C-alpha cells in the first residue's frame, strides 16, 4: 500500500452542505438562481481535485516491462495541477520525472509516471512534499539506481491574494540514489530537464 492511500471515502452530502455554508459566510445568497446548483458542482469538483486521496499511487507502478534498459528514462513537462493545503487554491505547472532503472533493467510504462504525478497532486499538498512523494513512490516500486523529480509551479495563493506576485515560479527537486550520490549524474539530468 502506498503512503496515505486508505482514507475515508468522499462524503458528498457533507461537502455540499459545507459549500452552502461558505457561500452564506461570505455574504452570498445560496438560493439565488446562479448559485442554486453551486454547492453540488463544487462538491463534485472537490471530489475530482482531491481524488488522489482514495487511490493507491503505488498500484499504477505495478505495470513493468523487462526491457533491459539501464540508462536514463525521463518524462519532461508533465502538466500538473495541485491544491495548496494552506489556502485550498491551485498551484500548477509542470513536473519532470526521471529514473535510472535498477539492475533488473525493468522499466514502467511512461504514462504511469504521469499517473503517479496526478495521484499525488490530487491531494491537499505543499510542493516540497508532492515532489518527494513522487520520488519515493518510484524508489519503492521500481528499485531504481536513481530518481530525479523536478516541479516548476506557480502558486495562485501568491498570485491572486496575499503577496500578489503573479508569474513568480517555484522550483523544487527530489533526488534519490545515484542522483543524490553523484554531482555529475545530477548535473547531467538537470541539464536535460531544464533545457528549453
Ligand atoms: N513551502 C511552501 N510554502 C507554501 C506552499 N504553498 C503555500 N505556501 C506558503 O505557506 C505560507 C502560509 O503562511 P501563513 O502566514 O500561515 O498564511 P498567510 O497569512 O495566508 O500567508 P501569506 O500567503 O503570506 O498571506 C505562505 O507563505 C505561502 O506562500 C508550498 O507548496 N510550499
Ligand atoms: Zn497557498
GROMACS .gro file of C-alpha atoms and ligand atoms in nm:
model
  229
    1UNK     CA    1   0.000   0.000   0.000
    2UNK     CA    2   0.140   0.346  -0.089
    3UNK     CA    3   0.180   0.629   0.155
    4UNK     CA    4  -0.151   0.762   0.291
    5UNK     CA    5  -0.366   0.564   0.048
    6UNK     CA    6  -0.652   0.433   0.260
    7UNK     CA    7  -0.866   0.713   0.399
    8UNK     CA    8  -1.238   0.775   0.445
    9UNK     CA    9  -1.446   0.789   0.130
   10UNK     CA   10  -1.555   1.127  -0.008
   11UNK     CA   11  -1.865   1.250   0.178
   12UNK     CA   12  -2.065   1.423  -0.095
   13UNK     CA   13  -2.357   1.543   0.118
   14UNK     CA   14  -2.123   1.692   0.377
   15UNK     CA   15  -1.928   1.874   0.106
   16UNK     CA   16  -2.250   2.018  -0.044
   17UNK     CA   17  -2.363   2.143   0.298
   18UNK     CA   18  -2.019   2.293   0.370
   19UNK     CA   19  -2.006   2.486   0.042
   20UNK     CA   20  -2.356   2.617   0.102
   21UNK     CA   21  -2.245   2.739   0.448
   22UNK     CA   22  -1.936   2.901   0.298
   23UNK     CA   23  -2.149   3.093   0.047
   24UNK     CA   24  -2.363   3.224   0.333
   25UNK     CA   25  -2.048   3.308   0.532
   26UNK     CA   26  -1.910   3.528   0.252
   27UNK     CA   27  -2.240   3.717   0.234
   28UNK     CA   28  -2.396   3.542  -0.067
   29UNK     CA   29  -2.746   3.403  -0.111
   30UNK     CA   30  -2.716   3.032  -0.199
   31UNK     CA   31  -3.080   3.035  -0.314
   32UNK     CA   32  -3.030   3.284  -0.596
   33UNK     CA   33  -3.055   3.136  -0.943
   34UNK     CA   34  -2.685   3.144  -1.034
   35UNK     CA   35  -2.581   2.974  -0.713
   36UNK     CA   36  -2.853   2.717  -0.667
   37UNK     CA   37  -2.650   2.432  -0.813
   38UNK     CA   38  -2.311   2.564  -0.699
   39UNK     CA   39  -2.270   2.360  -0.379
   40UNK     CA   40  -2.341   2.045  -0.582
   41UNK     CA   41  -2.093   2.145  -0.853
   42UNK     CA   42  -1.821   2.247  -0.609
   43UNK     CA   43  -1.861   1.920  -0.419
   44UNK     CA   44  -1.810   1.726  -0.743
   45UNK     CA   45  -1.511   1.944  -0.834
   46UNK     CA   46  -1.357   1.881  -0.489
   47UNK     CA   47  -1.414   1.509  -0.530
   48UNK     CA   48  -1.218   1.528  -0.855
   49UNK     CA   49  -0.930   1.751  -0.742
   50UNK     CA   50  -0.883   1.551  -0.421
   51UNK     CA   51  -0.949   1.216  -0.589
   52UNK     CA   52  -0.588   1.110  -0.528
   53UNK     CA   53  -0.668   1.063  -0.159
   54UNK     CA   54  -0.864   0.750  -0.242
   55UNK     CA   55  -0.628   0.575  -0.483
   56UNK     CA   56  -0.302   0.398  -0.404
   57UNK     CA   57  -0.040   0.556  -0.632
   58UNK     CA   58   0.185   0.253  -0.589
   59UNK     CA   59  -0.063   0.036  -0.777
   60UNK     CA   60  -0.016   0.230  -1.101
   61UNK     CA   61   0.352   0.136  -1.096
   62UNK     CA   62   0.269  -0.235  -1.096
   63UNK     CA   63   0.298  -0.234  -1.476
   64UNK     CA   64   0.661  -0.305  -1.561
   65UNK     CA   65   0.840  -0.445  -1.865
   66UNK     CA   66   1.170  -0.632  -1.882
   67UNK     CA   67   1.332  -0.404  -2.140
   68UNK     CA   68   1.688  -0.448  -2.017
   69UNK     CA   69   1.733  -0.069  -2.031
   70UNK     CA   70   1.973   0.070  -1.772
   71UNK     CA   71   2.009   0.432  -1.889
   72UNK     CA   72   1.805   0.738  -1.804
   73UNK     CA   73   1.429   0.740  -1.867
   74UNK     CA   74   1.295   1.095  -1.840
   75UNK     CA   75   0.945   1.233  -1.898
   76UNK     CA   76   0.952   1.612  -1.911
   77UNK     CA   77   0.686   1.882  -1.893
   78UNK     CA   78   0.407   1.672  -1.741
   79UNK     CA   79   0.125   1.924  -1.680
   80UNK     CA   80   0.049   1.931  -1.310
   81UNK     CA   81  -0.242   2.082  -1.116
   82UNK     CA   82  -0.240   2.056  -0.740
   83UNK     CA   83  -0.401   2.235  -0.447
   84UNK     CA   84  -0.212   2.430  -0.182
   85UNK     CA   85  -0.312   2.285   0.153
   86UNK     CA   86  -0.279   2.623   0.326
   87UNK     CA   87  -0.530   2.817   0.115
   88UNK     CA   88  -0.707   2.548  -0.094
   89UNK     CA   89  -0.626   2.727  -0.417
   90UNK     CA   90  -0.439   2.584  -0.711
   91UNK     CA   91  -0.068   2.562  -0.766
   92UNK     CA   92   0.012   2.441  -1.113
   93UNK     CA   93   0.293   2.398  -1.359
   94UNK     CA   94   0.499   2.109  -1.487
   95UNK     CA   95   0.665   1.804  -1.337
   96UNK     CA   96   0.973   1.630  -1.477
   97UNK     CA   97   1.026   1.270  -1.368
   98UNK     CA   98   1.339   1.069  -1.442
   99UNK     CA   99   1.489   0.744  -1.320
  100UNK     CA  100   1.776   0.507  -1.384
  101UNK     CA  101   1.638   0.150  -1.397
  102UNK     CA  102   1.778  -0.095  -1.145
  103UNK     CA  103   1.999  -0.399  -1.205
  104UNK     CA  104   1.698  -0.596  -1.337
  105UNK     CA  105   1.659  -0.339  -1.618
  106UNK     CA  106   1.282  -0.333  -1.565
  107UNK     CA  107   1.101  -0.017  -1.671
  108UNK     CA  108   0.748   0.103  -1.615
  109UNK     CA  109   0.504   0.246  -1.868
  110UNK     CA  110   0.577   0.612  -1.945
  111UNK     CA  111   0.216   0.713  -1.879
  112UNK     CA  112   0.245   0.558  -1.533
  113UNK     CA  113   0.499   0.825  -1.435
  114UNK     CA  114   0.244   1.093  -1.524
  115UNK     CA  115  -0.027   0.899  -1.336
  116UNK     CA  116   0.182   0.898  -1.018
  117UNK     CA  117   0.227   1.276  -1.051
  118UNK     CA  118  -0.151   1.314  -1.093
  119UNK     CA  119  -0.246   1.098  -0.797
  120UNK     CA  120  -0.016   1.276  -0.553
  121UNK     CA  121  -0.111   1.617  -0.700
  122UNK     CA  122  -0.480   1.542  -0.637
  123UNK     CA  123  -0.446   1.590  -0.262
  124UNK     CA  124  -0.409   1.893  -0.036
  125UNK     CA  125  -0.037   1.949  -0.085
  126UNK     CA  126   0.274   2.156  -0.045
  127UNK     CA  127   0.509   2.148  -0.341
  128UNK     CA  128   0.805   2.007  -0.150
  129UNK     CA  129   0.606   1.708  -0.019
  130UNK     CA  130   0.448   1.643  -0.359
  131UNK     CA  131   0.796   1.631  -0.517
  132UNK     CA  132   0.932   1.394  -0.251
  133UNK     CA  133   0.628   1.163  -0.258
  134UNK     CA  134   0.661   1.110  -0.633
  135UNK     CA  135   1.033   1.030  -0.598
  136UNK     CA  136   0.974   0.793  -0.306
  137UNK     CA  137   0.697   0.602  -0.489
  138UNK     CA  138   0.940   0.534  -0.774
  139UNK     CA  139   1.208   0.421  -0.530
  140UNK     CA  140   0.962   0.183  -0.357
  141UNK     CA  141   0.819   0.028  -0.669
  142UNK     CA  142   1.093   0.024  -0.935
  143UNK     CA  143   1.403  -0.048  -0.728
  144UNK     CA  144   1.588   0.206  -0.948
  145UNK     CA  145   1.953   0.311  -0.927
  146UNK     CA  146   1.839   0.672  -0.911
  147UNK     CA  147   1.536   0.900  -0.926
  148UNK     CA  148   1.506   1.271  -1.000
  149UNK     CA  149   1.186   1.473  -0.981
  150UNK     CA  150   1.166   1.845  -1.052
  151UNK     CA  151   0.847   2.051  -1.026
  152UNK     CA  152   0.811   2.408  -1.152
  153UNK     CA  153   0.488   2.573  -1.040
  154UNK     CA  154   0.303   2.898  -0.987
  155UNK     CA  155   0.103   2.926  -0.665
  156UNK     CA  156  -0.225   3.113  -0.701
  157UNK     CA  157  -0.211   3.184  -0.327
  158UNK     CA  158   0.090   3.405  -0.408
  159UNK     CA  159  -0.065   3.549  -0.725
  160UNK     CA  160  -0.434   3.629  -0.664
  161UNK     CA  161  -0.411   3.714  -0.293
  162UNK     CA  162  -0.158   3.776  -0.016
  163UNK     CA  163   0.175   3.895  -0.152
  164UNK     CA  164   0.027   3.914  -0.509
  165UNK     CA  165   0.324   3.818  -0.721
  166UNK     CA  166   0.179   3.664  -1.038
  167UNK     CA  167   0.445   3.498  -1.252
  168UNK     CA  168   0.668   3.404  -0.958
  169UNK     CA  169   0.775   3.045  -1.016
  170UNK     CA  170   0.880   2.791  -0.753
  171UNK     CA  171   1.115   2.504  -0.844
  172UNK     CA  172   1.156   2.202  -0.616
  173UNK     CA  173   1.361   1.889  -0.669
  174UNK     CA  174   1.390   1.549  -0.506
  175UNK     CA  175   1.689   1.330  -0.589
  176UNK     CA  176   1.746   0.975  -0.474
  177UNK     CA  177   2.020   0.714  -0.522
  178UNK     CA  178   2.276   0.789  -0.795
  179UNK     CA  179   2.138   1.139  -0.850
  180UNK     CA  180   2.197   1.220  -0.485
  181UNK     CA  181   2.539   1.050  -0.464
  182UNK     CA  182   2.690   1.180  -0.788
  183UNK     CA  183   2.705   1.552  -0.863
  184UNK     CA  184   2.789   1.468  -1.227
  185UNK     CA  185   2.480   1.245  -1.277
  186UNK     CA  186   2.263   1.507  -1.111
  187UNK     CA  187   2.404   1.790  -1.322
  188UNK     CA  188   2.355   1.590  -1.645
  189UNK     CA  189   1.993   1.510  -1.558
  190UNK     CA  190   1.918   1.868  -1.453
  191UNK     CA  191   2.070   1.996  -1.775
  192UNK     CA  192   1.833   1.773  -1.977
  193UNK     CA  193   1.536   1.865  -1.758
  194UNK     CA  194   1.582   2.241  -1.763
  195UNK     CA  195   1.697   2.266  -2.130
  196UNK     CA  196   1.431   2.450  -2.333
  197LIG     N1  197   0.698   2.589   0.146
  197LIG     C1  198   0.578   2.604   0.088
  197LIG     N2  199   0.503   2.707   0.125
  197LIG     C2  200   0.382   2.719   0.066
  197LIG     C3  201   0.334   2.632  -0.031
  197LIG     N3  202   0.212   2.674  -0.070
  197LIG     C4  203   0.186   2.785   0.001
  197LIG     N4  204   0.289   2.813   0.084
  197LIG     C5  205   0.310   2.920   0.182
  197LIG     O1  206   0.251   2.888   0.304
  197LIG     C6  207   0.259   3.007   0.384
  197LIG     C7  208   0.145   3.012   0.481
  197LIG     O2  209   0.174   3.123   0.563
  197LIG     P1  210   0.078   3.180   0.677
  197LIG     O3  211   0.145   3.300   0.735
  197LIG     O4  212   0.038   3.067   0.768
  197LIG     O5  213  -0.052   3.218   0.595
  197LIG     P2  214  -0.095   3.359   0.528
  197LIG     O6  215  -0.112   3.463   0.635
  197LIG     O7  216  -0.214   3.333   0.441
  197LIG     O8  217   0.035   3.391   0.442
  197LIG     P3  218   0.053   3.482   0.311
  197LIG     O9  219   0.035   3.392   0.191
  197LIG    O10  220   0.193   3.536   0.320
  197LIG    O11  221  -0.053   3.590   0.313
  197LIG     C8  222   0.267   3.121   0.284
  197LIG    O12  223   0.395   3.178   0.294
  197LIG     C9  224   0.252   3.053   0.148
  197LIG    O13  225   0.324   3.118   0.044
  197LIG    C10  226   0.418   2.523  -0.068
  197LIG    O14  227   0.384   2.441  -0.153
  197LIG     N5  228   0.539   2.514  -0.006
  198LIG    ZN1  229  -0.139   2.869  -0.055
   0.00000   0.00000   0.00000
